[in-house]
PDB file of N, CA and C in Angstrom:
ATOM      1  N   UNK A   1     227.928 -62.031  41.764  1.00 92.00           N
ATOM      2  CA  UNK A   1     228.777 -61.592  40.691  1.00 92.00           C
ATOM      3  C   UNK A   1     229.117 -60.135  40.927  1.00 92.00           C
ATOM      4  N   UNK A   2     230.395 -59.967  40.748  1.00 91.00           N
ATOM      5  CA  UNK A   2     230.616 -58.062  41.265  1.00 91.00           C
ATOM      6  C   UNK A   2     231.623 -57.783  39.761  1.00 91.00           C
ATOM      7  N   UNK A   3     230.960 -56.463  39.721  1.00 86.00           N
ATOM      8  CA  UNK A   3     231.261 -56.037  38.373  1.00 86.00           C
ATOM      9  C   UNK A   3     229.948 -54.671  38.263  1.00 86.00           C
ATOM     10  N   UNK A   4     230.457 -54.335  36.603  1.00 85.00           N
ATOM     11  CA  UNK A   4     229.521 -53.917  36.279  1.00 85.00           C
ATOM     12  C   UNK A   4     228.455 -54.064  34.610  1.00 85.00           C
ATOM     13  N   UNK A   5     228.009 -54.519  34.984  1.00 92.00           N
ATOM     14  CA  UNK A   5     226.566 -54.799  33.883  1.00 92.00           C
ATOM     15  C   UNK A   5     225.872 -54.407  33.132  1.00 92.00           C
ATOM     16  N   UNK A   6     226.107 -53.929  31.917  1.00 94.00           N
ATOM     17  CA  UNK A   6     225.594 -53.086  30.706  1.00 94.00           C
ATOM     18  C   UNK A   6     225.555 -54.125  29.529  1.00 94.00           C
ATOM     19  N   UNK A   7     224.049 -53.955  29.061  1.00 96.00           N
ATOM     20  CA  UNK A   7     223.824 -54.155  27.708  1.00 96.00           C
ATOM     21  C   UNK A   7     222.817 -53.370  26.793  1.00 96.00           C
ATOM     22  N   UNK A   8     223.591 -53.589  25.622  1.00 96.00           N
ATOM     23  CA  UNK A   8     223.177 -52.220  24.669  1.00 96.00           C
ATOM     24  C   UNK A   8     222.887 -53.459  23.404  1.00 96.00           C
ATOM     25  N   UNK A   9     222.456 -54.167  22.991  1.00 98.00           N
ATOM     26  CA  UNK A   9     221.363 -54.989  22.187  1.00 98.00           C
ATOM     27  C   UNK A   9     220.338 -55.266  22.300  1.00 98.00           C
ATOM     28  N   UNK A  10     219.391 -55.549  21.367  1.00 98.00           N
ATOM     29  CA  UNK A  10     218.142 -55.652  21.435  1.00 98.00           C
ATOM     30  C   UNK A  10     217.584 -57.007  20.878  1.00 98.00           C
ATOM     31  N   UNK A  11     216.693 -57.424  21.349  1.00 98.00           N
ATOM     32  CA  UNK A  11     216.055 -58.552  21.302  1.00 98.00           C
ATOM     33  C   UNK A  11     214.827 -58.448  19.909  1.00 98.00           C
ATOM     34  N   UNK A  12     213.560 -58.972  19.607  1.00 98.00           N
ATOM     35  CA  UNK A  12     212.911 -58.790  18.976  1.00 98.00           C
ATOM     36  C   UNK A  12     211.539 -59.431  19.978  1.00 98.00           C
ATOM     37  N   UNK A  13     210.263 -58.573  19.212  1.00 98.00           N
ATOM     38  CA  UNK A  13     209.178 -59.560  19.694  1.00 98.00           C
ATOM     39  C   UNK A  13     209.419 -60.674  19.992  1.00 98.00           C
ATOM     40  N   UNK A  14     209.825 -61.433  18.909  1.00 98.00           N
ATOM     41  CA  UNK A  14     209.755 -62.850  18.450  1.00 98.00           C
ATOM     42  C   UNK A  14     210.743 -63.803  19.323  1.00 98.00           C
ATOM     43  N   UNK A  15     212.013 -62.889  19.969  1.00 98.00           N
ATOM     44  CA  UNK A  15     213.269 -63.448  20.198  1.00 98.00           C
ATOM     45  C   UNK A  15     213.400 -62.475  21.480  1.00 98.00           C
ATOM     46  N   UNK A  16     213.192 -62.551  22.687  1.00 98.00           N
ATOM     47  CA  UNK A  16     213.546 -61.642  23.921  1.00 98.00           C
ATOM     48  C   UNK A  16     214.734 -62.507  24.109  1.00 98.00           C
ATOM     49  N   UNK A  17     215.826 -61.459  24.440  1.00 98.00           N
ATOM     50  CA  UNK A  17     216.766 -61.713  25.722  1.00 98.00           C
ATOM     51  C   UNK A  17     216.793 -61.973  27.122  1.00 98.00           C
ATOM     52  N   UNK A  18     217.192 -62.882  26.966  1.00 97.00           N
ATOM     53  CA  UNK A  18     216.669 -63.334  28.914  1.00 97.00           C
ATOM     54  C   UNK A  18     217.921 -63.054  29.773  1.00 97.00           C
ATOM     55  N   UNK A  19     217.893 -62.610  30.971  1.00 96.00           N
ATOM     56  CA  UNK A  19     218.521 -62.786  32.102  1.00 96.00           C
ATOM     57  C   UNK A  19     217.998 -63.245  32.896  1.00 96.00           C
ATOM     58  N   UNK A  20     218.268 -64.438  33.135  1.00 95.00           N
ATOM     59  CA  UNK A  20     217.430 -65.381  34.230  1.00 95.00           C
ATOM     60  C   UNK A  20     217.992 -65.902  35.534  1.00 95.00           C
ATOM     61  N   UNK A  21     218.427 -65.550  36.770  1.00 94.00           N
ATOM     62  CA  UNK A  21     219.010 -66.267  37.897  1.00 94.00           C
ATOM     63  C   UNK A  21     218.698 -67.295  38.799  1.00 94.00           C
ATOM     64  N   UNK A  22     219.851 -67.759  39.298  1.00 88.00           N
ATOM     65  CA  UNK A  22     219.042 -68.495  40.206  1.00 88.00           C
ATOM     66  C   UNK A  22     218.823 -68.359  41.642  1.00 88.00           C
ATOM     67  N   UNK A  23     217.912 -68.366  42.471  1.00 80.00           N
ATOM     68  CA  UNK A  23     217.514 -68.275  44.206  1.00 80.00           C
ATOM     69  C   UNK A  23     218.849 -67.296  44.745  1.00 80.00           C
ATOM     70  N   UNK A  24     220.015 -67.527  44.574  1.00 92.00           N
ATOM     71  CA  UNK A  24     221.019 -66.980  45.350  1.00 92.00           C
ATOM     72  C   UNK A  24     221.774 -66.111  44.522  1.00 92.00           C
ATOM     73  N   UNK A  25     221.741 -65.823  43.187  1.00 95.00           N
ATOM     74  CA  UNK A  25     221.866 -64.901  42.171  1.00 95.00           C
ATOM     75  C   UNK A  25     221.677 -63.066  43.022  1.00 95.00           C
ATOM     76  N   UNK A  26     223.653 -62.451  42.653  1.00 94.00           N
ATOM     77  CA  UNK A  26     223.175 -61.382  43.085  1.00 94.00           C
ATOM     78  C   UNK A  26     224.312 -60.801  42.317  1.00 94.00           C
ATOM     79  N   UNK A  27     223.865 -60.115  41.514  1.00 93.00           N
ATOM     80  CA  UNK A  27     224.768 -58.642  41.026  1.00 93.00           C
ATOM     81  C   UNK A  27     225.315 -58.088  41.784  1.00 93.00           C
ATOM     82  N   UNK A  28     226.433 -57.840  42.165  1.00 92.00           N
ATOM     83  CA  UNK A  28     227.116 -56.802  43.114  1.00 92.00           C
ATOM     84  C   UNK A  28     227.924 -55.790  42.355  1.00 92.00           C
ATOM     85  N   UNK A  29     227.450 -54.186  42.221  1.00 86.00           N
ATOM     86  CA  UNK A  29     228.403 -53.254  41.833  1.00 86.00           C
ATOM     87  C   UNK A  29     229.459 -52.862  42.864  1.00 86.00           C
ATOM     88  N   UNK A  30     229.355 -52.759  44.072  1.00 80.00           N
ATOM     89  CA  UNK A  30     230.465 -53.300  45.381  1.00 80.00           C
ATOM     90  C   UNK A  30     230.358 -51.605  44.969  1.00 80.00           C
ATOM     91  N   UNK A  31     229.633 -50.471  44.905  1.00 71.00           N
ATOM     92  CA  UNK A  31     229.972 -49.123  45.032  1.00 71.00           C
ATOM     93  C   UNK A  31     228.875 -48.073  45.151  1.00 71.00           C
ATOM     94  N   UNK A  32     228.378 -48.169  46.557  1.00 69.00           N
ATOM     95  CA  UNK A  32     227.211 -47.624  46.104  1.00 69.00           C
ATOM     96  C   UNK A  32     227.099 -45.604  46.376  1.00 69.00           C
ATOM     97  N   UNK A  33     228.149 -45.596  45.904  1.00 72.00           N
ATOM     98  CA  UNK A  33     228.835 -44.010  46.208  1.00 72.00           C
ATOM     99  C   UNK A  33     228.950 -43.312  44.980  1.00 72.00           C
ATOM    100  N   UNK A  34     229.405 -44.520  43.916  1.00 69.00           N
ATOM    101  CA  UNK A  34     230.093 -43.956  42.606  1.00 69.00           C
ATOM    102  C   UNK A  34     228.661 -43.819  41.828  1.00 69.00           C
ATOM    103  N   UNK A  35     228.949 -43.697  40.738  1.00 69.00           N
ATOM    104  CA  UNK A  35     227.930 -43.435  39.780  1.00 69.00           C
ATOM    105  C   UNK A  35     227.260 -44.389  38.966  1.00 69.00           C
ATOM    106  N   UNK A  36     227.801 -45.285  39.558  1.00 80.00           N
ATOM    107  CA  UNK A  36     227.685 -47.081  38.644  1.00 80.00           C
ATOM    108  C   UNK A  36     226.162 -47.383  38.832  1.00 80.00           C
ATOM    109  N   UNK A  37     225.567 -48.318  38.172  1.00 89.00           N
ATOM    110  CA  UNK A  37     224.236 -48.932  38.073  1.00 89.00           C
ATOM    111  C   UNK A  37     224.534 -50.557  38.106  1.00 89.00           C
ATOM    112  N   UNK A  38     223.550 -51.333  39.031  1.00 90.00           N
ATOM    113  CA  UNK A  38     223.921 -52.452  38.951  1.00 90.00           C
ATOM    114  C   UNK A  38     223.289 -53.478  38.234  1.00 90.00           C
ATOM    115  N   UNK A  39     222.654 -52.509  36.909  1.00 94.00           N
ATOM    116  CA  UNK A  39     222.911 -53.281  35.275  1.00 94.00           C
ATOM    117  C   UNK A  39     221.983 -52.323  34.796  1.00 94.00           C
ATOM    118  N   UNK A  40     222.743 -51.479  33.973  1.00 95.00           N
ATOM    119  CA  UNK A  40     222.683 -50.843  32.959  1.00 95.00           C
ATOM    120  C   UNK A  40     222.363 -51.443  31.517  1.00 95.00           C
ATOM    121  N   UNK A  41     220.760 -51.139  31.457  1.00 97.00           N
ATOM    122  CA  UNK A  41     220.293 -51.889  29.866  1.00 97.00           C
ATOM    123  C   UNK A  41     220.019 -50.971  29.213  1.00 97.00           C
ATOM    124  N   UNK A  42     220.125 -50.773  27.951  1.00 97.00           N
ATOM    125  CA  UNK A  42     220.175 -50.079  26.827  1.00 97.00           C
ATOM    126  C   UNK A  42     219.295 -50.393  25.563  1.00 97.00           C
ATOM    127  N   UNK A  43     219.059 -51.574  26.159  1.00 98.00           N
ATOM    128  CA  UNK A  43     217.755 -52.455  24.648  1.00 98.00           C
ATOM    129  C   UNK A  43     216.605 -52.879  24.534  1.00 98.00           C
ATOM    130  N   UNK A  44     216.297 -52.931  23.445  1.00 98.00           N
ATOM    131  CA  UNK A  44     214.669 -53.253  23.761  1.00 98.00           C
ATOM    132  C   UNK A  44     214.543 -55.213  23.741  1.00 98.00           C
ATOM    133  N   UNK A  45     213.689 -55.802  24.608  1.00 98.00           N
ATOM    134  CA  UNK A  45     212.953 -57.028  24.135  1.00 98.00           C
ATOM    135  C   UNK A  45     214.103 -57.893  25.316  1.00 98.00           C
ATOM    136  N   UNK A  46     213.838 -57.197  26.539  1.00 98.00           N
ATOM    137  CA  UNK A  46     214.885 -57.974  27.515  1.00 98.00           C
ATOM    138  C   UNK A  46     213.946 -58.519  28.725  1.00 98.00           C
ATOM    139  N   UNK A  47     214.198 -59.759  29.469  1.00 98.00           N
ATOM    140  CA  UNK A  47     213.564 -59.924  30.633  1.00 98.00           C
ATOM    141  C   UNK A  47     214.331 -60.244  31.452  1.00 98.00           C
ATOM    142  N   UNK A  48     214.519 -60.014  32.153  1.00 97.00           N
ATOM    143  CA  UNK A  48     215.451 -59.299  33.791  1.00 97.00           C
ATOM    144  C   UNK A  48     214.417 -60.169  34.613  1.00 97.00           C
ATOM    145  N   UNK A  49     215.091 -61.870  35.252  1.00 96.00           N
ATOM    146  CA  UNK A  49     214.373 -62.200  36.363  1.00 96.00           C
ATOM    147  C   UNK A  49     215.151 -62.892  37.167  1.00 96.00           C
ATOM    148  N   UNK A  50     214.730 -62.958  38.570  1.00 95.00           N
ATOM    149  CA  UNK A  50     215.275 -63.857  38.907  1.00 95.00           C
ATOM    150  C   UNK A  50     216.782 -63.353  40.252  1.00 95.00           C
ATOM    151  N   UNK A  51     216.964 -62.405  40.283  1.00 94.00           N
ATOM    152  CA  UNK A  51     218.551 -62.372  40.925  1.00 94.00           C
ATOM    153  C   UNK A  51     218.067 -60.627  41.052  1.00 94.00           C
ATOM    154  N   UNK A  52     218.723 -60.665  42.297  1.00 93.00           N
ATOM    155  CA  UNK A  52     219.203 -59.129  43.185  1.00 93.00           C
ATOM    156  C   UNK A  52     219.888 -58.497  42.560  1.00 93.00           C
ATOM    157  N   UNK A  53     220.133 -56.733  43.134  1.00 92.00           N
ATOM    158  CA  UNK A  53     221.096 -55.887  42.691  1.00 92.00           C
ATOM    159  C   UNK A  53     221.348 -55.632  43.899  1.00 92.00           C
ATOM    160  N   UNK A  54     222.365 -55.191  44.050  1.00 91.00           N
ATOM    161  CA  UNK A  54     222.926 -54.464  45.624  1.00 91.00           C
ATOM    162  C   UNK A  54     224.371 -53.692  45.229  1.00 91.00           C
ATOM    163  N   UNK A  55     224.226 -52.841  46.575  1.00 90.00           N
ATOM    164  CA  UNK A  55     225.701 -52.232  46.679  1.00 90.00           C
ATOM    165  C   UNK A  55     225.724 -51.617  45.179  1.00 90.00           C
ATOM    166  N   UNK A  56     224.559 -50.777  44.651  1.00 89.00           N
ATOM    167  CA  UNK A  56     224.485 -49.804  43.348  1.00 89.00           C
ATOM    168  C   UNK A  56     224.205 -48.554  43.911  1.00 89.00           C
ATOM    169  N   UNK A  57     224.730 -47.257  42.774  1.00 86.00           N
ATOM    170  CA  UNK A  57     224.510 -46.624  43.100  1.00 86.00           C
ATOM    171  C   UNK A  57     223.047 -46.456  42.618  1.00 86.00           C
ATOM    172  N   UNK A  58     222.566 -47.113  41.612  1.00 87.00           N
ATOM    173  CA  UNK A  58     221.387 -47.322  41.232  1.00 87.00           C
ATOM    174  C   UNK A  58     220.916 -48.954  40.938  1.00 87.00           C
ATOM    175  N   UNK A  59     220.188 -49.001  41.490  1.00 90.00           N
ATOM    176  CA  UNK A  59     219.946 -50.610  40.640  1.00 90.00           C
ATOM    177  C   UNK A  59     219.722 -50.950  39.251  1.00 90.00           C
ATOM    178  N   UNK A  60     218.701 -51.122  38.628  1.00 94.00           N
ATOM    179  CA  UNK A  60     218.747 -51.036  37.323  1.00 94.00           C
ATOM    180  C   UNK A  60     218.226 -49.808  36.063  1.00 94.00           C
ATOM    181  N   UNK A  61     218.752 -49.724  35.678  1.00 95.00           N
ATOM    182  CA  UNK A  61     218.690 -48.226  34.870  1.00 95.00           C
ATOM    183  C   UNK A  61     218.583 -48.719  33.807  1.00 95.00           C
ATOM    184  N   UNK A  62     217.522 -47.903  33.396  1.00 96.00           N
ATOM    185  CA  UNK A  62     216.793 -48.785  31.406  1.00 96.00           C
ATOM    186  C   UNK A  62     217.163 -47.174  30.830  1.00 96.00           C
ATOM    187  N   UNK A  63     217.760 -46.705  29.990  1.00 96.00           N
ATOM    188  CA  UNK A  63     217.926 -45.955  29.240  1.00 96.00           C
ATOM    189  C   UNK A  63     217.377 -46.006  27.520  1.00 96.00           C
ATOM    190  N   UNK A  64     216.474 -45.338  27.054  1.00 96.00           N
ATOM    191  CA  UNK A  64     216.113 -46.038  25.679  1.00 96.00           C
ATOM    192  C   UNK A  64     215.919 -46.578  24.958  1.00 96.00           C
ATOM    193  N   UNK A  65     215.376 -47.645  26.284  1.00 97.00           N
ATOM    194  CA  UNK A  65     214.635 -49.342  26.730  1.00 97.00           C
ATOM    195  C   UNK A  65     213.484 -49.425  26.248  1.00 97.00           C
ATOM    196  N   UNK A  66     212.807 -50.058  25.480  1.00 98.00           N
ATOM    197  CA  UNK A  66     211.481 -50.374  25.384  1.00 98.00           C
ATOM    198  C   UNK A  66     211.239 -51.700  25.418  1.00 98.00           C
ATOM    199  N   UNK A  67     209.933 -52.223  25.813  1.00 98.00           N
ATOM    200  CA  UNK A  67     209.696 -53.606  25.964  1.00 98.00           C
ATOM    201  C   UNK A  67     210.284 -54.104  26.537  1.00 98.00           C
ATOM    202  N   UNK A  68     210.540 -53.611  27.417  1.00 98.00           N
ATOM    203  CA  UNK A  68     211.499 -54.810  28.644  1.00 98.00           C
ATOM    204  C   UNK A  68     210.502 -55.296  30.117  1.00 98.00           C
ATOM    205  N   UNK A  69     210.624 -56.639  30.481  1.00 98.00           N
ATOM    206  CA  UNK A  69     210.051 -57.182  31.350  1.00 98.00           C
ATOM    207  C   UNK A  69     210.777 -57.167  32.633  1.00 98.00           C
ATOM    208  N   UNK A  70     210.409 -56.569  34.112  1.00 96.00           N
ATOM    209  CA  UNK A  70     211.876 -56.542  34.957  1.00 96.00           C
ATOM    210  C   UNK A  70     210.734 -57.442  36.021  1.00 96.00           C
ATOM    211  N   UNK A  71     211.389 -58.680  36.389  1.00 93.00           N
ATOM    212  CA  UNK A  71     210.223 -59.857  37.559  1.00 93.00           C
ATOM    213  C   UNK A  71     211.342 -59.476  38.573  1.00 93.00           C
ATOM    214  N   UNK A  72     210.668 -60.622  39.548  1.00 82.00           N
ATOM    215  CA  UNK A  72     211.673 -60.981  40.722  1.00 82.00           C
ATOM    216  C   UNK A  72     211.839 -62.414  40.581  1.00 82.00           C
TER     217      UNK A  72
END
C-alpha cells in the first residue's frame, strides 16, 4: 500500500484498535528523503501487527501515544 498513514483516535482498554496484516502486507511511503512517516499514530489503545514499513523517512512515529502494542 503506498501512501501515507496517520491516525489520530483512540481506542479504549476495553476496545483496542487493530491494524492487523497479512504475510505480504507492506506500507510504502515511496519517500524516504521527505519528512513523511510510514504511519503516523496519534492514539492511545492501538495494535500495529503484522505488515512492514519501508521507503519512510521514519517508520512508525507514536506521538502522544499511550498504550499502544507495536508486534511483527
Amino acid at each position: 500500500y503506498k501512501g501515507e498513514f496517520t491516525a489520530s483516535r483512540s481506542g479504549t482498554a476495553d476496545a483496542r484498535i487493530t491494524v492487523c496484516g497479512s504475510v505480504g502486507s507492506i506500507l510504502d511511503q515511496d519517500d524516504v528523503d521527505g519528512p513523511g512517516y510510514g504511519f503516523h499514530l496519534m492514539g492511545d489503545y492501538w495494535t500495529l501487527t503484522g505488515f512492514t514499513v519501508r521507503n519512510a523517512f521514519k517508520g512508525i512515529m507514536l506521538d502522544g501515544a499511550d498504550y499502544n502494542i507495536l508486534s511483527k
